[in-house]
Every structure is written in structure tokens, then in C-alpha cells.
């Protein structure tokens, strides 16, 4: 049974949507503010999250952003404001879809079904004849066999060296990797390049994977030593 989380402070609307979703056979939880919604979204594995934009405690954009740091749960943003800016920023913050209030319940159900179908297709693909090993860190996912890097739904294009360097760091979470070790592993033991090439490549990767305005980079610098990706 698919599990759906509704984060919505208009209780009547939340109850109405809950009733309709339960009628369709889904299991449903409701949270009435952003903070408790975020906590539920992180601690429980939901298949879809329906997220209101204007919420007490923590707004919908912030909830989406923080969920995305740790999970890929599909998010449908429910917004009363039908402006392009809101849609764009909702999608930028990690929402997969949006629906404008007031909406017809059939439309919402159709969106939910579409997102669930997409997850099932992804599952089937990953159970196909080529098994994909997926390495994850926050909202980054690396498909090792395909050599593809995703952040949420977005594919991030990396060069071969950038990819090798990122994967090496992601497979050694919490281990501080020295510049010389990174250089030796990615460029080869007898390579003639200087260790500062590692810094240059880390900067290239950061430019591609870090979100604009993010103060904590995915890859952290350990001064005088090298780099690390930390689990916390
Ligand atoms: Ca609201």
C-alpha cells in the first residue's frame, strides 16, 4: 500500500484530501505545520508528499529543500498562488510537481498516480538485467554502471575525472582523503600532475553539484590535508 504524507495547515482541506486518498486505497498521514511535517517526512518513508506552500512554523519551500537534502521522496507542492515565480522556486527547491489551489480532487489523484507510476518504472528498471549499484549522498545519487550522477531528478554532467573523484569521495563518506591519495587514485600513481590539480577539480565539481547560495558544500575542505564528504 502506498503511503502518502499531507502537510497542510487548512485542516478541512487536509481531511478532505485524506478521505479521497484513503478511498483510493492509499495510507495517509497528516501534519498541520511545516516543522512536524518535515520531521515526519524524514523519519518515515513515504511514497509521495503533498506539501502546502504557506505553512506555519516552516514554509513549504523550506520543507522541500530540507527533505531533498536527505531523501528523494516525490513532492507535490500545493500552492494558492498561481505565479510563475512560485512554480519555478517550488521546483528549484526539490518539488517534483505542483498543483494550484483550488484544485479538482481528480487532478490531484492523477498527479499522485503519475508520480507513483514513475517510481515503479524506476524500480523495474533497476531490477532489470543490468543491476545498478547506486551510491547516495544527501540528494546525490550515482548509478555506477551507467556512470550517471543525479541530484533529485536532474542529471549532472561530469567529465570522467570529475566523476571518478566524486565517486571516490562518496564511497568514503566521513574519511578525510588527502590530496595525494586522491591524485594517486584518480590520475594514477605515476602521473606527472601537481597535487593542486585536485583542488581545481574539486572546484569544478562544486560548481556543478552545489546549489547556488548553499553555504555548506557537499565536499568539505580539510585545511592542509584534503577533502571529505561528511554524513553530518
Ligand atoms: Ca496554508
mmCIF file of C-alpha atoms and ligand atoms in Angstrom:
data_model
loop_
_atom_site.group_PDB
_atom_site.id
_atom_site.type_symbol
_atom_site.label_atom_id
_atom_site.label_comp_id
_atom_site.label_asym_id
_atom_site.label_seq_id
_atom_site.Cartn_x
_atom_site.Cartn_y
_atom_site.Cartn_z
ATOM 1 C CA UNK A 1 0.000 0.000 0.000
ATOM 2 C CA UNK A 2 1.436 3.372 -0.984
ATOM 3 C CA UNK A 3 1.953 5.814 1.867
ATOM 4 C CA UNK A 4 1.196 9.477 1.419
ATOM 5 C CA UNK A 5 2.010 12.389 3.707
ATOM 6 C CA UNK A 6 -0.120 15.536 3.604
ATOM 7 C CA UNK A 7 1.486 18.664 5.066
ATOM 8 C CA UNK A 8 -1.280 21.260 5.091
ATOM 9 C CA UNK A 9 -2.464 23.719 7.732
ATOM 10 C CA UNK A 10 -6.005 24.066 6.376
ATOM 11 C CA UNK A 11 -7.345 21.141 8.316
ATOM 12 C CA UNK A 12 -10.607 20.831 6.365
ATOM 13 C CA UNK A 13 -8.738 20.599 3.088
ATOM 14 C CA UNK A 14 -6.264 18.113 4.567
ATOM 15 C CA UNK A 15 -9.092 15.900 5.879
ATOM 16 C CA UNK A 16 -10.920 16.053 2.560
ATOM 17 C CA UNK A 17 -7.822 15.030 0.586
ATOM 18 C CA UNK A 18 -7.087 12.315 3.153
ATOM 19 C CA UNK A 19 -10.581 10.869 2.738
ATOM 20 C CA UNK A 20 -10.273 10.787 -1.042
ATOM 21 C CA UNK A 21 -6.809 9.218 -0.949
ATOM 22 C CA UNK A 22 -7.926 6.568 1.552
ATOM 23 C CA UNK A 23 -10.871 5.828 -0.695
ATOM 24 C CA UNK A 24 -8.323 5.116 -3.467
ATOM 25 C CA UNK A 25 -6.561 2.666 -1.163
ATOM 26 C CA UNK A 26 -3.610 4.770 0.000
ATOM 27 C CA UNK A 27 -2.424 5.008 3.570
ATOM 28 C CA UNK A 28 -2.348 8.652 4.680
ATOM 29 C CA UNK A 29 -0.771 10.751 7.436
ATOM 30 C CA UNK A 30 -1.499 14.442 8.024
ATOM 31 C CA UNK A 31 0.750 17.087 9.571
ATOM 32 C CA UNK A 32 -0.636 20.558 10.128
ATOM 33 C CA UNK A 33 2.576 22.592 10.221
ATOM 34 C CA UNK A 34 5.902 22.671 8.417
ATOM 35 C CA UNK A 35 8.085 21.574 11.284
ATOM 36 C CA UNK A 36 6.187 18.417 12.237
ATOM 37 C CA UNK A 37 5.675 17.717 8.532
ATOM 38 C CA UNK A 38 9.411 17.860 7.903
ATOM 39 C CA UNK A 39 10.075 15.561 10.833
ATOM 40 C CA UNK A 40 7.544 13.003 9.571
ATOM 41 C CA UNK A 41 8.885 13.251 6.006
ATOM 42 C CA UNK A 42 12.388 12.463 7.189
ATOM 43 C CA UNK A 43 11.668 9.774 9.769
ATOM 44 C CA UNK A 44 9.059 7.810 7.781
ATOM 45 C CA UNK A 45 9.384 6.519 4.221
ATOM 46 C CA UNK A 46 6.512 7.963 2.220
ATOM 47 C CA UNK A 47 5.871 7.311 -1.470
ATOM 48 C CA UNK A 48 4.545 10.806 -2.120
ATOM 49 C CA UNK A 49 4.415 14.020 -0.083
ATOM 50 C CA UNK A 50 1.674 16.608 -0.704
ATOM 51 C CA UNK A 51 3.107 19.856 0.567
ATOM 52 C CA UNK A 52 1.325 23.171 1.079
ATOM 53 C CA UNK A 53 3.381 26.276 0.291
ATOM 54 C CA UNK A 54 2.180 28.645 3.034
ATOM 55 C CA UNK A 55 2.593 26.817 6.320
ATOM 56 C CA UNK A 56 3.129 27.853 9.932
ATOM 57 C CA UNK A 57 6.491 27.105 11.587
ATOM 58 C CA UNK A 58 8.358 26.353 8.361
ATOM 59 C CA UNK A 59 7.173 27.234 4.862
ATOM 60 C CA UNK A 60 6.731 24.672 2.112
ATOM 61 C CA UNK A 61 9.804 25.706 0.152
ATOM 62 C CA UNK A 62 11.996 25.261 3.207
ATOM 63 C CA UNK A 63 10.408 21.881 3.985
ATOM 64 C CA UNK A 64 11.008 20.720 0.388
ATOM 65 C CA UNK A 65 14.594 21.904 0.470
ATOM 66 C CA UNK A 66 15.356 20.119 3.724
ATOM 67 C CA UNK A 67 13.631 16.905 2.687
ATOM 68 C CA UNK A 68 15.701 16.931 -0.528
ATOM 69 C CA UNK A 69 18.923 17.101 1.441
ATOM 70 C CA UNK A 70 18.299 13.584 2.668
ATOM 71 C CA UNK A 71 15.587 11.974 0.532
ATOM 72 C CA UNK A 72 14.206 11.674 -2.969
ATOM 73 C CA UNK A 73 10.554 11.237 -1.955
ATOM 74 C CA UNK A 74 8.406 12.767 -4.729
ATOM 75 C CA UNK A 75 6.852 16.066 -3.601
ATOM 76 C CA UNK A 76 3.752 17.745 -4.996
ATOM 77 C CA UNK A 77 3.642 21.393 -3.963
ATOM 78 C CA UNK A 78 0.132 22.714 -3.327
ATOM 79 C CA UNK A 79 0.030 26.460 -3.793
ATOM 80 C CA UNK A 80 -2.731 29.015 -3.645
ATOM 81 C CA UNK A 81 -0.626 31.478 -5.561
ATOM 82 C CA UNK A 82 -0.555 30.851 -9.257
ATOM 83 C CA UNK A 83 2.523 32.785 -10.224
ATOM 84 C CA UNK A 84 5.350 31.554 -12.392
ATOM 85 C CA UNK A 85 7.845 32.581 -9.704
ATOM 86 C CA UNK A 86 6.266 30.263 -7.157
ATOM 87 C CA UNK A 87 6.211 27.335 -9.527
ATOM 88 C CA UNK A 88 9.794 27.825 -10.502
ATOM 89 C CA UNK A 89 11.056 28.282 -6.977
ATOM 90 C CA UNK A 90 8.998 25.284 -5.804
ATOM 91 C CA UNK A 91 10.598 23.119 -8.458
ATOM 92 C CA UNK A 92 14.024 24.610 -7.679
ATOM 93 C CA UNK A 93 13.631 23.607 -4.060
ATOM 94 C CA UNK A 94 13.056 19.999 -4.975
ATOM 95 C CA UNK A 95 9.321 19.710 -5.629
ATOM 96 C CA UNK A 96 8.552 17.260 -8.450
ATOM 97 C CA UNK A 97 5.201 18.733 -9.376
ATOM 98 C CA UNK A 98 2.818 21.429 -8.252
ATOM 99 C CA UNK A 99 -0.913 21.927 -8.188
ATOM 100 C CA UNK A 100 -2.699 25.245 -7.833
ATOM 101 C CA UNK A 101 -5.472 25.668 -5.272
ATOM 102 C CA UNK A 102 -8.366 25.367 -5.536
ATOM 103 C CA UNK A 103 -7.854 22.133 -7.437
ATOM 104 C CA UNK A 104 -10.205 19.380 -8.531
ATOM 105 C CA UNK A 105 -9.525 16.284 -6.439
ATOM 106 C CA UNK A 106 -9.385 14.185 -9.636
ATOM 107 C CA UNK A 107 -6.465 16.291 -10.803
ATOM 108 C CA UNK A 108 -4.584 15.740 -7.552
ATOM 109 C CA UNK A 109 -5.246 11.990 -7.692
ATOM 110 C CA UNK A 110 -3.948 11.914 -11.267
ATOM 111 C CA UNK A 111 -0.722 13.672 -10.223
ATOM 112 C CA UNK A 112 -0.231 11.214 -7.364
ATOM 113 C CA UNK A 113 -0.812 8.237 -9.662
ATOM 114 C CA UNK A 114 1.666 9.647 -12.202
ATOM 115 C CA UNK A 115 4.377 10.062 -9.556
ATOM 116 C CA UNK A 116 3.791 6.567 -8.158
ATOM 117 C CA UNK A 117 3.949 5.119 -11.664
ATOM 118 C CA UNK A 118 7.264 6.839 -12.230
ATOM 119 C CA UNK A 119 8.724 5.326 -9.040
ATOM 120 C CA UNK A 120 7.524 1.860 -10.065
ATOM 121 C CA UNK A 121 9.116 2.226 -13.500
ATOM 122 C CA UNK A 122 12.381 3.263 -11.885
ATOM 123 C CA UNK A 123 12.190 0.220 -9.597
ATOM 124 C CA UNK A 124 11.548 -2.100 -12.531
ATOM 125 C CA UNK A 125 14.445 -0.611 -14.462
ATOM 126 C CA UNK A 126 16.764 -1.094 -11.539
ATOM 127 C CA UNK A 127 15.609 -4.737 -11.281
ATOM 128 C CA UNK A 128 16.319 -5.351 -14.958
ATOM 129 C CA UNK A 129 19.189 -7.352 -16.333
ATOM 130 C CA UNK A 130 21.807 -4.726 -15.634
ATOM 131 C CA UNK A 131 21.769 -4.263 -11.889
ATOM 132 C CA UNK A 132 22.645 -0.713 -10.977
ATOM 133 C CA UNK A 133 24.698 -0.092 -7.904
ATOM 134 C CA UNK A 134 23.555 3.255 -6.620
ATOM 135 C CA UNK A 135 25.764 5.264 -4.318
ATOM 136 C CA UNK A 136 23.893 8.014 -2.469
ATOM 137 C CA UNK A 137 24.905 11.087 -0.570
ATOM 138 C CA UNK A 138 22.270 13.607 0.561
ATOM 139 C CA UNK A 139 20.236 14.158 -2.637
ATOM 140 C CA UNK A 140 23.020 12.959 -4.926
ATOM 141 C CA UNK A 141 22.795 9.515 -6.477
ATOM 142 C CA UNK A 142 25.444 7.888 -8.641
ATOM 143 C CA UNK A 143 24.470 4.996 -10.897
ATOM 144 C CA UNK A 144 27.791 3.226 -11.068
ATOM 145 C CA UNK A 145 27.199 1.003 -14.097
ATOM 146 C CA UNK A 146 25.745 3.854 -16.145
ATOM 147 C CA UNK A 147 28.210 6.371 -14.717
ATOM 148 C CA UNK A 148 25.347 8.826 -14.282
ATOM 149 C CA UNK A 149 25.057 11.344 -11.444
ATOM 150 C CA UNK A 150 21.665 12.677 -10.382
ATOM 151 C CA UNK A 151 20.679 15.388 -7.957
ATOM 152 C CA UNK A 152 16.972 14.747 -7.419
ATOM 153 C CA UNK A 153 15.542 14.486 -10.951
ATOM 154 C CA UNK A 154 18.346 16.438 -12.530
ATOM 155 C CA UNK A 155 21.227 14.702 -14.296
ATOM 156 C CA UNK A 156 24.577 16.325 -13.568
ATOM 157 C CA UNK A 157 27.099 16.181 -16.373
ATOM 158 C CA UNK A 158 30.588 15.439 -15.141
ATOM 159 C CA UNK A 159 33.762 14.710 -17.026
ATOM 160 C CA UNK A 160 35.400 11.326 -16.431
ATOM 161 C CA UNK A 161 37.900 12.730 -13.913
ATOM 162 C CA UNK A 162 35.246 14.718 -12.087
ATOM 163 C CA UNK A 163 33.073 11.614 -11.912
ATOM 164 C CA UNK A 164 35.908 9.399 -10.625
ATOM 165 C CA UNK A 165 36.828 11.974 -7.990
ATOM 166 C CA UNK A 166 33.253 12.475 -6.797
ATOM 167 C CA UNK A 167 32.567 8.739 -6.642
ATOM 168 C CA UNK A 168 35.767 8.133 -4.671
ATOM 169 C CA UNK A 169 34.689 10.714 -2.077
ATOM 170 C CA UNK A 170 31.104 9.379 -1.975
ATOM 171 C CA UNK A 171 32.341 5.847 -1.399
ATOM 172 C CA UNK A 172 34.461 7.033 1.511
ATOM 173 C CA UNK A 173 31.966 9.092 3.492
ATOM 174 C CA UNK A 174 33.495 10.616 6.638
ATOM 175 C CA UNK A 175 37.015 9.597 5.632
ATOM 176 C CA UNK A 176 39.330 12.527 5.075
ATOM 177 C CA UNK A 177 41.007 11.871 1.727
ATOM 178 C CA UNK A 178 44.394 13.503 1.254
ATOM 179 C CA UNK A 179 45.222 15.312 -1.972
ATOM 180 C CA UNK A 180 47.984 12.827 -2.747
ATOM 181 C CA UNK A 181 45.679 9.836 -2.237
ATOM 182 C CA UNK A 182 43.025 11.388 -4.465
ATOM 183 C CA UNK A 183 45.630 12.220 -7.079
ATOM 184 C CA UNK A 184 47.107 8.739 -6.999
ATOM 185 C CA UNK A 185 43.730 7.018 -7.263
ATOM 186 C CA UNK A 186 42.109 9.222 -9.895
ATOM 187 C CA UNK A 187 45.100 10.310 -12.005
ATOM 188 C CA UNK A 188 47.340 7.301 -11.414
ATOM 189 C CA UNK A 189 50.424 6.722 -9.267
ATOM 190 C CA UNK A 190 52.971 7.841 -11.833
ATOM 191 C CA UNK A 191 51.043 10.839 -13.057
ATOM 192 C CA UNK A 192 53.072 13.984 -13.580
ATOM 193 C CA UNK A 193 50.382 16.419 -12.464
ATOM 194 C CA UNK A 194 50.689 18.595 -9.370
ATOM 195 C CA UNK A 195 48.523 17.900 -6.334
ATOM 196 C CA UNK A 196 46.787 21.259 -6.750
ATOM 197 C CA UNK A 197 45.005 19.812 -9.779
ATOM 198 C CA UNK A 198 42.837 18.076 -7.166
ATOM 199 C CA UNK A 199 41.766 21.481 -5.825
ATOM 200 C CA UNK A 200 40.929 22.621 -9.325
ATOM 201 C CA UNK A 201 38.784 19.540 -9.984
ATOM 202 C CA UNK A 202 37.030 19.798 -6.624
ATOM 203 C CA UNK A 203 36.138 23.371 -7.593
ATOM 204 C CA UNK A 204 34.753 22.169 -10.943
ATOM 205 C CA UNK A 205 32.635 19.545 -9.171
ATOM 206 C CA UNK A 206 31.375 22.032 -6.585
ATOM 207 C CA UNK A 207 30.330 24.399 -9.367
ATOM 208 C CA UNK A 208 28.244 21.616 -10.845
ATOM 209 C CA UNK A 209 26.728 19.963 -7.763
ATOM 210 C CA UNK A 210 26.389 22.669 -5.125
ATOM 211 C CA UNK A 211 23.185 24.645 -5.193
ATOM 212 C CA UNK A 212 23.500 28.369 -5.559
ATOM 213 C CA UNK A 213 23.716 30.154 -2.250
ATOM 214 C CA UNK A 214 24.467 26.971 -0.335
ATOM 215 C CA UNK A 215 26.958 27.720 2.389
ATOM 216 C CA UNK A 216 27.685 24.070 3.184
ATOM 217 C CA UNK A 217 29.236 22.417 0.168
ATOM 218 C CA UNK A 218 28.735 18.706 -0.464
ATOM 219 C CA UNK A 219 32.514 18.377 -0.489
ATOM 220 C CA UNK A 220 34.215 19.881 2.524
ATOM 221 C CA UNK A 221 37.787 21.119 2.595
ATOM 222 C CA UNK A 222 40.030 19.856 5.374
ATOM 223 C CA UNK A 223 42.601 22.582 5.535
ATOM 224 C CA UNK A 224 46.166 21.447 4.864
ATOM 225 C CA UNK A 225 45.060 17.862 4.178
ATOM 226 C CA UNK A 226 42.432 17.240 1.578
ATOM 227 C CA UNK A 227 38.695 16.689 1.238
ATOM 228 C CA UNK A 228 35.824 14.833 2.850
ATOM 229 C CA UNK A 229 32.099 14.273 2.402
ATOM 230 C CA UNK A 230 30.583 14.091 5.848
ATOM 231 C CA UNK A 231 27.478 12.173 6.864
ATOM 232 C CA UNK A 232 26.600 15.022 9.289
HETATM 233 CA CA1 LIG B 1 -1.585 27.080 4.025
#
